[in-house]
Coordinates of C-alpha atoms and ligand atoms in Angstrom, one line a residue:
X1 CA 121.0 118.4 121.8
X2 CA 124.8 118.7 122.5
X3 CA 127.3 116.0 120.6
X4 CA 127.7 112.5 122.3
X5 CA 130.4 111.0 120.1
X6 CA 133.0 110.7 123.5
X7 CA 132.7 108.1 126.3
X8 CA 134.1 107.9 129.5
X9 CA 135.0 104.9 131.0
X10 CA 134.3 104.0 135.0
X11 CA 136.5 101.1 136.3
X12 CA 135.9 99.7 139.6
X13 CA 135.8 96.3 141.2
X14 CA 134.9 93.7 138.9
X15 CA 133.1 96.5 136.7
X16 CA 134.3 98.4 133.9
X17 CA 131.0 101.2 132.4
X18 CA 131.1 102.9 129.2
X19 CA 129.3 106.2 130.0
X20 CA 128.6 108.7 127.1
X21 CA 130.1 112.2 127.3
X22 CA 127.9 115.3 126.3
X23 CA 129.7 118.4 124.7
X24 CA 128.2 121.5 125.1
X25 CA 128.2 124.6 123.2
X26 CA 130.0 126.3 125.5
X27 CA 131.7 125.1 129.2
X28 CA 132.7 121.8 130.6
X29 CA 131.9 118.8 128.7
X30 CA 129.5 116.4 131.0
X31 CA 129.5 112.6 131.7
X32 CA 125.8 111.2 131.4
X33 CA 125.6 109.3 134.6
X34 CA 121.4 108.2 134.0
X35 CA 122.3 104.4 133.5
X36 CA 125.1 104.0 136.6
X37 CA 123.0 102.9 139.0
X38 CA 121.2 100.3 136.6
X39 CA 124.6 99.0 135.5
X40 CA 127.1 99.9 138.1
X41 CA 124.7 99.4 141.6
X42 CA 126.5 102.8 142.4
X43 CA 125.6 106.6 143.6
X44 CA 127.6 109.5 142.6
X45 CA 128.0 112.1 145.7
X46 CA 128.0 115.6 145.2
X47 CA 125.2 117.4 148.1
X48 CA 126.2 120.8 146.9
X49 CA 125.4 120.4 143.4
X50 CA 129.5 121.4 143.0
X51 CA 130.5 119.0 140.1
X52 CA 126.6 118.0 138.8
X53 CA 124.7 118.8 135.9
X54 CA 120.8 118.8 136.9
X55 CA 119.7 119.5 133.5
X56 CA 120.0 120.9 130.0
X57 CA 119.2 124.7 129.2
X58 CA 119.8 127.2 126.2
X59 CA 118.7 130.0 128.0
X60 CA 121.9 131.8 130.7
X61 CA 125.5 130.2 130.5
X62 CA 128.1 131.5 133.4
X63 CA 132.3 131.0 132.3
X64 CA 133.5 131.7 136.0
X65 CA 136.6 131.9 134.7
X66 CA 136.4 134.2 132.6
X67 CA 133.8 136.5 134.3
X68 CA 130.9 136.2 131.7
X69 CA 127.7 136.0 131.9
X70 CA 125.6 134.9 128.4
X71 CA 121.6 135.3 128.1
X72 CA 121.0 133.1 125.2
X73 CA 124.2 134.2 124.1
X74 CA 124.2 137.8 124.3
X75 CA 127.1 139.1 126.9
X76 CA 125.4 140.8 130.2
X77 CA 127.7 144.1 129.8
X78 CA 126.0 144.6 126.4
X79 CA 122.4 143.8 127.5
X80 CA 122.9 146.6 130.3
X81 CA 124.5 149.1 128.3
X82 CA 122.2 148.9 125.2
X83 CA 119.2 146.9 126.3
X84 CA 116.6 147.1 128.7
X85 CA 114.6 145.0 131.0
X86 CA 111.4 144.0 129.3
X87 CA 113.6 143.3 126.0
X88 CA 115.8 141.2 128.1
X89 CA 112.4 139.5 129.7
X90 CA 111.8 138.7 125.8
X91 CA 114.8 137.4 124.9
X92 CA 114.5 134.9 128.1
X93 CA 111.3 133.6 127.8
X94 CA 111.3 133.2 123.4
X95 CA 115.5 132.8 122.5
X96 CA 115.9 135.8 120.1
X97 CA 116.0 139.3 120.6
X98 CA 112.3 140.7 119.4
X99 CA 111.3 142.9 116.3
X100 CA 110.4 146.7 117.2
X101 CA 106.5 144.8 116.6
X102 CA 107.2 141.9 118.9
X103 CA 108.5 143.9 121.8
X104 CA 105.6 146.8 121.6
X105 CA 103.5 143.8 121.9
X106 CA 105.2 142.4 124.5
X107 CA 105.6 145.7 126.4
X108 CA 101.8 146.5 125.6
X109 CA 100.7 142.6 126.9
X110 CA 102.7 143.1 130.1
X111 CA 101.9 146.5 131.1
X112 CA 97.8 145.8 131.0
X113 CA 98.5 142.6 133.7
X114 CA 100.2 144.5 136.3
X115 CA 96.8 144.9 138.4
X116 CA 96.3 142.7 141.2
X117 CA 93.1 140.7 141.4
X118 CA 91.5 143.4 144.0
X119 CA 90.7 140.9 146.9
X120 CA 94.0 140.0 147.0
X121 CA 94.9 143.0 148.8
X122 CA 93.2 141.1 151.9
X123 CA 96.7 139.2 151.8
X124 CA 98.3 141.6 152.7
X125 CA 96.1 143.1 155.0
X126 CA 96.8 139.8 157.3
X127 CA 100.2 140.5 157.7
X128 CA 101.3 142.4 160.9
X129 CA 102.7 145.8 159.5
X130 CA 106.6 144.5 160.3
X131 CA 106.3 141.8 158.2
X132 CA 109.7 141.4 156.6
X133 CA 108.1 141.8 153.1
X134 CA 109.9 138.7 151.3
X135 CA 107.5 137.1 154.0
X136 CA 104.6 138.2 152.4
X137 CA 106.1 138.0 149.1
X138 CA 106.0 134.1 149.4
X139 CA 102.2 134.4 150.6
X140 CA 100.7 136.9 148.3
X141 CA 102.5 134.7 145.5
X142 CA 101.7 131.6 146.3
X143 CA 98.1 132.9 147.2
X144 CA 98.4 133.9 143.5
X145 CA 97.4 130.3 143.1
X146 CA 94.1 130.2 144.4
X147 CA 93.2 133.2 142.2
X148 CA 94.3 132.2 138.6
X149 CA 92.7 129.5 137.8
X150 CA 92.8 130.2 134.0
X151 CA 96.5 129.8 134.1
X152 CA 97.1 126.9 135.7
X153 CA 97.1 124.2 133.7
X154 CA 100.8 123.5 132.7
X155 CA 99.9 121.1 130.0
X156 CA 98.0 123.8 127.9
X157 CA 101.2 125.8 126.5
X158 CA 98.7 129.0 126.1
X159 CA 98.2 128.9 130.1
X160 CA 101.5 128.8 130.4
X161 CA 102.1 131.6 128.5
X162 CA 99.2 133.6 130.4
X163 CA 100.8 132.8 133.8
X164 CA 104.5 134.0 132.5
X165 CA 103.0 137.0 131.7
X166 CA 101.0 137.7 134.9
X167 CA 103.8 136.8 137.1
X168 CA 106.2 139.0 135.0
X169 CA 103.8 142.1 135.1
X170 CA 102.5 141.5 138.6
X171 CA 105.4 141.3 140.7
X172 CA 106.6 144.5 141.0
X173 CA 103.1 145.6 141.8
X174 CA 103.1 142.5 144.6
X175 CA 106.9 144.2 146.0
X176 CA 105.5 147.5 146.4
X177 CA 102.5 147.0 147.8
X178 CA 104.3 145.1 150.3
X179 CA 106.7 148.0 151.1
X180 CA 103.7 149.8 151.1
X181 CA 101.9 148.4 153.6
X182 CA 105.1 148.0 155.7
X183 CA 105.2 151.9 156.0
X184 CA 101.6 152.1 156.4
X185 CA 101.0 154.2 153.0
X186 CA 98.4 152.9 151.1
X187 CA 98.5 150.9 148.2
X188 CA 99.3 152.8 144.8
X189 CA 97.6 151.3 141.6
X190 CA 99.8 150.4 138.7
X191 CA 99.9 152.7 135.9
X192 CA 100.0 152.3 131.6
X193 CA 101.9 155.6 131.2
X194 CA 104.9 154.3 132.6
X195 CA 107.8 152.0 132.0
X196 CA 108.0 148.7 133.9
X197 CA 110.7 150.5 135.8
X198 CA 109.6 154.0 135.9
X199 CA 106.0 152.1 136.9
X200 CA 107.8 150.3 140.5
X201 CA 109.0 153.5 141.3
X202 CA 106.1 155.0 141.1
X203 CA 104.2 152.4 142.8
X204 CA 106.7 152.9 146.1
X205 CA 107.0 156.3 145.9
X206 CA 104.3 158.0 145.2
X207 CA 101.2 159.2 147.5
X208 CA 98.0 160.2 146.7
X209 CA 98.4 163.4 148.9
X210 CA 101.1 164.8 145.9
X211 CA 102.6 163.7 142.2
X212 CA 105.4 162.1 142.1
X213 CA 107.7 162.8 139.1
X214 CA 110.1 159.1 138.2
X215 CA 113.6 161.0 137.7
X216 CA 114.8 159.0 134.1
X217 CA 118.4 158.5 136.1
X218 CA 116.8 156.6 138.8
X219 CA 113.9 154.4 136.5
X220 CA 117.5 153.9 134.4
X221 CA 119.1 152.5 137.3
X222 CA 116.5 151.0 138.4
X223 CA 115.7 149.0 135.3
X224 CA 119.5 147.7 134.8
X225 CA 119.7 146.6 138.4
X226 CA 116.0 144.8 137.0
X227 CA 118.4 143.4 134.0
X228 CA 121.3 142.4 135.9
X229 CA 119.5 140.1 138.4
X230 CA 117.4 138.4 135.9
X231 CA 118.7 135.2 135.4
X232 CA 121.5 133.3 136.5
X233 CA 122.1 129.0 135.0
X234 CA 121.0 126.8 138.2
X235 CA 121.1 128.9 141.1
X236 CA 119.5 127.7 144.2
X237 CA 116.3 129.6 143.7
X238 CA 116.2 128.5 140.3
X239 CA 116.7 125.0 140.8
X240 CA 113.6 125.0 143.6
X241 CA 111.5 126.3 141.0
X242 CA 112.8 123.3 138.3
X243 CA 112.2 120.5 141.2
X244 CA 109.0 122.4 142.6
X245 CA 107.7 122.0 139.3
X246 CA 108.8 118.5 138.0
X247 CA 106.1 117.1 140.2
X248 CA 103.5 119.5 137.9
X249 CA 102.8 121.7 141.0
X250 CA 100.7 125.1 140.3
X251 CA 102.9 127.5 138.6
X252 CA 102.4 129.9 141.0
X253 CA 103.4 127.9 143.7
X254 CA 106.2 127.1 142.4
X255 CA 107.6 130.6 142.0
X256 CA 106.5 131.1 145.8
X257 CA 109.1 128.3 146.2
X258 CA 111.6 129.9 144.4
X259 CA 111.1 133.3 146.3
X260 CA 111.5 131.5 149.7
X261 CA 115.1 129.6 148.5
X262 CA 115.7 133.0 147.2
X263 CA 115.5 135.0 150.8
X264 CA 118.6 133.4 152.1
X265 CA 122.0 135.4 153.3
X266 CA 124.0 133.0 151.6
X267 CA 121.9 133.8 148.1
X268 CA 119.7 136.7 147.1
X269 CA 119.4 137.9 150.9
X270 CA 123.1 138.8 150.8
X271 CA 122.5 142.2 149.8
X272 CA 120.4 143.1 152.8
X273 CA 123.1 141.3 154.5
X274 CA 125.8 142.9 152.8
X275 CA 124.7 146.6 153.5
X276 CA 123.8 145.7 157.5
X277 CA 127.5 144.6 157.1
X278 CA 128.6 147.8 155.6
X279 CA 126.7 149.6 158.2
X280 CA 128.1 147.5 161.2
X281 CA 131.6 148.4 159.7
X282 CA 131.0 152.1 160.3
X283 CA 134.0 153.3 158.7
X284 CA 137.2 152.5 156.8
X285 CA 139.5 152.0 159.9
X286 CA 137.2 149.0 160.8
X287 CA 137.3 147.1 157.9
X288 CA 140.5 145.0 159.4
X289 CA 138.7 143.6 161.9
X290 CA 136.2 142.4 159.8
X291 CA 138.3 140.8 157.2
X292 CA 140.4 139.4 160.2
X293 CA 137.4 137.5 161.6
X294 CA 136.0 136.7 158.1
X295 CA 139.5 135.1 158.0
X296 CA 138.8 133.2 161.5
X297 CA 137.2 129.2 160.8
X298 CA 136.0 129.6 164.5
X299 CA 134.3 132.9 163.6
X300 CA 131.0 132.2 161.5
X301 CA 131.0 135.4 160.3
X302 CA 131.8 135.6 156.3
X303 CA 132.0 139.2 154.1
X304 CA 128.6 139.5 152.4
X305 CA 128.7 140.3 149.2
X306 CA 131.9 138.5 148.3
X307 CA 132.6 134.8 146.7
X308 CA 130.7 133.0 144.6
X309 CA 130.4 129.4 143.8
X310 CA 130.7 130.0 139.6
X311 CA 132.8 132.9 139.4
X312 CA 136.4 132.6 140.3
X313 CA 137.9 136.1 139.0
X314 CA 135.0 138.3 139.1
X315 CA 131.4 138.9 138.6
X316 CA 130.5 140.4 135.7
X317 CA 127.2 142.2 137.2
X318 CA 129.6 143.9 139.8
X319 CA 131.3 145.7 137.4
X320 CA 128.0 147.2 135.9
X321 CA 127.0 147.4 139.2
X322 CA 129.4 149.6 140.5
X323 CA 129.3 151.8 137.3
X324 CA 125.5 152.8 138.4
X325 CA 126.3 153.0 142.1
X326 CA 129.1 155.8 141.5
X327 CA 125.8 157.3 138.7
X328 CA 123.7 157.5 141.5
X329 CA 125.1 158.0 143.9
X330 CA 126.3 161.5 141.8
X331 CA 122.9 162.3 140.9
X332 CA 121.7 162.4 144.6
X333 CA 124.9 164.3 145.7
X334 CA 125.9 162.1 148.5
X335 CA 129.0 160.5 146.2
X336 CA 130.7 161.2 149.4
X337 CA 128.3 158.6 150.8
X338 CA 130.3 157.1 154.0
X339 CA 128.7 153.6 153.2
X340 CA 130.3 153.5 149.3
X341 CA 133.6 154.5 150.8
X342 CA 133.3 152.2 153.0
X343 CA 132.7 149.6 150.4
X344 CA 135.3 150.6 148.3
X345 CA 137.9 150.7 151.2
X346 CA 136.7 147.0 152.1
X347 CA 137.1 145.9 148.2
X348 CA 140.4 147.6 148.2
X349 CA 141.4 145.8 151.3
X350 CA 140.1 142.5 151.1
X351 CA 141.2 141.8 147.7
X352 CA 144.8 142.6 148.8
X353 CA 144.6 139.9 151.2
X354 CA 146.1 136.6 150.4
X355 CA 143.3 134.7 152.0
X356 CA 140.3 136.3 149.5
X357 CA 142.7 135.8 146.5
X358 CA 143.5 132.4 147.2
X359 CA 140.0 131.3 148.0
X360 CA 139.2 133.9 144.8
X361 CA 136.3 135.7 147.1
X362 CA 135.3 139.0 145.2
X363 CA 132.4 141.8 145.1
X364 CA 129.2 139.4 144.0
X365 CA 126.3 141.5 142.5
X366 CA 125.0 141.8 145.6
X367 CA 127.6 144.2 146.7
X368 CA 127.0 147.0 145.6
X369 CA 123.2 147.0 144.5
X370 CA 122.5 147.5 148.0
X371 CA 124.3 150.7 148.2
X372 CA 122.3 152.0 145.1
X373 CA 118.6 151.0 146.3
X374 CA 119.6 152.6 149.5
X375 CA 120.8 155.7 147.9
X376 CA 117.4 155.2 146.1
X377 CA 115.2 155.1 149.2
X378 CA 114.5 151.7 149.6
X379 CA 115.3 150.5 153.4
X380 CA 117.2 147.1 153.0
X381 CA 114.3 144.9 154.2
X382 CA 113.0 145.6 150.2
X383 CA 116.6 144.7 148.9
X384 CA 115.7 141.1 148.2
X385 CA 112.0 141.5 147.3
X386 CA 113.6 143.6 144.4
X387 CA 116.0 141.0 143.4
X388 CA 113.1 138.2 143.9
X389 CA 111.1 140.9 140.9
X390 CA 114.4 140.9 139.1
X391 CA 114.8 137.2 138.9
X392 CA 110.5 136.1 138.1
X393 CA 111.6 136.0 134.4
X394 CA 114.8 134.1 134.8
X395 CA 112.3 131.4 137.0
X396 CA 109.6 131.6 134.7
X397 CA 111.6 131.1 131.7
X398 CA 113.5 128.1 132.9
X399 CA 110.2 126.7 134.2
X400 CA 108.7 126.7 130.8
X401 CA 112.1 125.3 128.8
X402 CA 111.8 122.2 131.4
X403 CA 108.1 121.8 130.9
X404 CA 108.8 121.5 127.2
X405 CA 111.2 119.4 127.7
X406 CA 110.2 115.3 126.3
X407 CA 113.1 114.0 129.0
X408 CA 111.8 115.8 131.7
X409 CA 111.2 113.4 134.6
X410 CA 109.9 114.6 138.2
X411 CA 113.0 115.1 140.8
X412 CA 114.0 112.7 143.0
X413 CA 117.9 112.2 144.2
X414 CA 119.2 109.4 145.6
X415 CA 121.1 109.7 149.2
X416 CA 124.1 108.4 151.0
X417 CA 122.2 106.5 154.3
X418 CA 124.8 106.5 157.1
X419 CA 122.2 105.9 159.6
X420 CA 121.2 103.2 161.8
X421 CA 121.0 99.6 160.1
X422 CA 118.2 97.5 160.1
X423 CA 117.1 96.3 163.9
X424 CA 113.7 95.4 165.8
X425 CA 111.5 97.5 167.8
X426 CA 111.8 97.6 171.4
X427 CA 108.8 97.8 174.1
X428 CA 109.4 101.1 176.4
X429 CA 109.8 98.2 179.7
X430 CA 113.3 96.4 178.1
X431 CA 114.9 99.8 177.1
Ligands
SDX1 C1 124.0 135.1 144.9 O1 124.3 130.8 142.4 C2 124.1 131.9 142.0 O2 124.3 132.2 140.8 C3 123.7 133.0 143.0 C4 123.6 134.4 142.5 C5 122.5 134.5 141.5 O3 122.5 135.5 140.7 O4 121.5 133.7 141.6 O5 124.8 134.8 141.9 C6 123.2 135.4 143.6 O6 123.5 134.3 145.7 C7 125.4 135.7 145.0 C8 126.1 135.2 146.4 C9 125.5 136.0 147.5 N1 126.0 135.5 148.8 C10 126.9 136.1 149.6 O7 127.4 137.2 149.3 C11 127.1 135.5 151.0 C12 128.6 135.4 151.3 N2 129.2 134.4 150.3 C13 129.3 133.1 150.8 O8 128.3 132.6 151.6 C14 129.8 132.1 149.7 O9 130.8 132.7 149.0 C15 128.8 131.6 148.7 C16 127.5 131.1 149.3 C17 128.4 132.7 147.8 C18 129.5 130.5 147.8 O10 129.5 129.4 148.6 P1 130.4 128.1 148.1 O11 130.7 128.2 146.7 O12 129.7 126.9 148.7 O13 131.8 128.4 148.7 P2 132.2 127.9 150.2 O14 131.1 128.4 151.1 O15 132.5 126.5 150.1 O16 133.5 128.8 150.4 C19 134.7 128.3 149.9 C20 135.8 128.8 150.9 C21 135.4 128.4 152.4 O17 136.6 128.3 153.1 P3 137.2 126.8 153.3 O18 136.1 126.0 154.0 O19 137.5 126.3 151.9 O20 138.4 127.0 154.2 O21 135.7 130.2 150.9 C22 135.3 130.7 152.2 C23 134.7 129.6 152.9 O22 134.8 129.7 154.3 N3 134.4 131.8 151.9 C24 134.3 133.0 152.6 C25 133.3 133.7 151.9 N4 132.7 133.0 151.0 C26 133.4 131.8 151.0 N5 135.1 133.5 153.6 C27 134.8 134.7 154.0 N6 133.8 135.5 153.4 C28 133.1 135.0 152.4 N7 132.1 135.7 151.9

């Protein structure tokens, strides 16, 4: 529990409220606002969540200052470079790096739940084959529900543990089968020879009609794009999943929530977004007239893949990101891919211009992992079903730290009612 020795103190009217301050381990200190209401009559205001605190967590802390990004302490450039996805998975859900017999374990307990119940395939079957597949993503999880029934109890920590795992291990089999069935391929069955990463690839890829070989460059790219979109403090996804579940919904169902805040533009759809930008750009001489009407209040239109509302110098994921893109792009011989330098000319550009440094817009992580899956094969309607695999654990995790937590209370914010004031009804023949 973080220090409360400091208090602020809220003057207004006749009222003067001693409110205690919280200091954290690391960031902004907060101001515990829980008794205003009782002893002020007041609301604070914030809709967008800019200046609020919706709960405690020990697991991902964000400095946007400084560009970092901390799981449970541990620097994301590190993680990437010398880490890998299921040990980061580990790290999320228990606090503490595992021992070489904790993460065998681990690795062993979530590569034998990566089938699918098989009637579940019926899900997907009642999609139409264009689908967009974060569409049936949202249905094949939530359905997920109706299937588990052993792990649904959220009071019973072992359940809880069961249905971490299964979502863990089972969506990337969920994601490809739903690329699957978009390309009308069928359905390729998990396997316990292969890596988490090397295993997804596998599962998209391959066809019964010949064998598919993982090449270690791609499942290595592939598994730190898995590792940088893991988990992220309160994002909007996240923070569906934490009010989804405060009213003790089915854990599944609650991840289906968090999939469908996910889907966005504005949050993990921007990478779809961002590389149906890159490709409406064309090439580099166009990229003014995209940053001019990104520029333009009257013009919607915003550069996808840029800004962010924690980072204010740079994201930290980019950086990695862009590292793999230029690896990946070299191992498949199209580094002179018109898309990356288009992508560089627009980073180039746009962060020259006064109007992105002022309102410090820069490359998000959803800049450039677009360019990668599509270097990889992936069409960008499976962008944001990868990042939705990416971030289970980071939802999962923070689902289970709020479920344990003794304070936790079910959602429910308060409102600033502009609206009509009280006044009687009137019969349809006097209006
Ligand atoms: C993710 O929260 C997370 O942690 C999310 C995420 C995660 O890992 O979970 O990091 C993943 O969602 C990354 C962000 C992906 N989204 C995009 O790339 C879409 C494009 N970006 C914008 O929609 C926007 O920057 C947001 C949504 C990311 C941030 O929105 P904010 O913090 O609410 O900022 P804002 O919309 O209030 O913008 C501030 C100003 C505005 O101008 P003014 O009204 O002050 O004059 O900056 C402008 C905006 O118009 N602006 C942009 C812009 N982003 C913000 N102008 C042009 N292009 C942009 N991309």
């Amino acid at each position: 529990m973080a220090d409360t020795s400091k208090t602020a103190t809220l003057t207004f009217e006749d009222k003067s409220i001693e409110l205690p301050i919280h200091s954290p381990t690391a960031g902004p200190d907060v101001i515990d606002i829980r008794k205003l209401y009782a002893q002020g009559d007041v609301f604070t205001y914030d809709p967008g969540f800019t200046s609020t605190a919706a709960c405690e967590s020990t697991i991902t802390f964000i400095d946007g200052e400084k560009g970092e990004l901390l799981h449970r302490g541990y620097p994301i450039d590190q993680l990437a470079a010398k880490s890998h996805y299921l040990e980061v998975c580990y790290l999320l859900l228990y606090g503490e790096l595992p021992t070489a017999e904790q993460l065998e374990t681990f690795e062993h307990t979530i590569t034998h739940h990566t089938m699918l119940h098989e009637q579940m395939q019926y899900f997907f079957r009642g999609f139409r084959r264009d689908a967009h597949p974060m569409a049936v993503m949202v249905g094949v999880v939530g359905a997920m529900a109706a299937f588990y029934h052993d792990s649904t109890d959220i009071s019973d920590p072992y359940q809880r543990e069961v249905a971490s795992h299964r979502l863990i291990a089972k969506m990337p089999t969920i994601a490809a089968w739903a690329y699957k069935y978009s390309i009308g391929q069928p359905f390729v069955y998990p396997r316990n020879d292969l890596t988490y990463a090397e295993n997804f690839l596998h599962m998209c890829f391959a066809v019964p009609a010949a064998e598919y070989k993982v090449d270690p460059i791609l499942s290595r790219a592939m598994d730190r794009i898995f590792t940088l979109h893991a988990d992220h403090e309160q994002n909007a996804s996240t923070s569906t999943v934490r009010l989804a579940s405060s009213s003790g919904a089915n854990p599944f169902a609650c991840i289906a929530a968090g999939i469908a805040c996910l889907w966005g533009p504005a949050h993990g759809g921007a990478n779809q977004a961002c590389l149906e930008m890159l490709k409406e750009i064309g090439t580099p001489d166009r990229i003014p007239e995209f940053i001019a009407r990104a520029k333009d209040k009257d013009d919607p239109f915003r550069l996808m893949g840029f800004g962010h509302r924690v980072y204010k110098n740079f994201d930290p994921r980019a950086t990695v990101m862009k590292q793999s893109a230029d690896e990946v792009l070299d191992l498949l011989g199209v580094e002179n891919n018109p898309i990356l330098a288009t992508a560089k000319e627009l980073e180039t550009q746009a962060l020259a211009d006064p109007y992105f440094a002022e309102k410090k817009l820069f490359p998000n992580v959803d800049f450039y992992s677009g360019i990668i899956l599509e270097a990889m094969g992936f069409p960008t309607s499976m962008f944001t079903p990868i990042f939705a695999l990416s971030r289970t654990v980071g939802w999962v995790s923070q689902w289970k730290e709020q479920l344990a937590d003794p304070t936790m209370r079910i959602g429910r914010p308060r409102q600033l009612y502009t609206g009509a004031p009280f006044r009687d009804y009137v019969e349809v023949e006097n209006r």
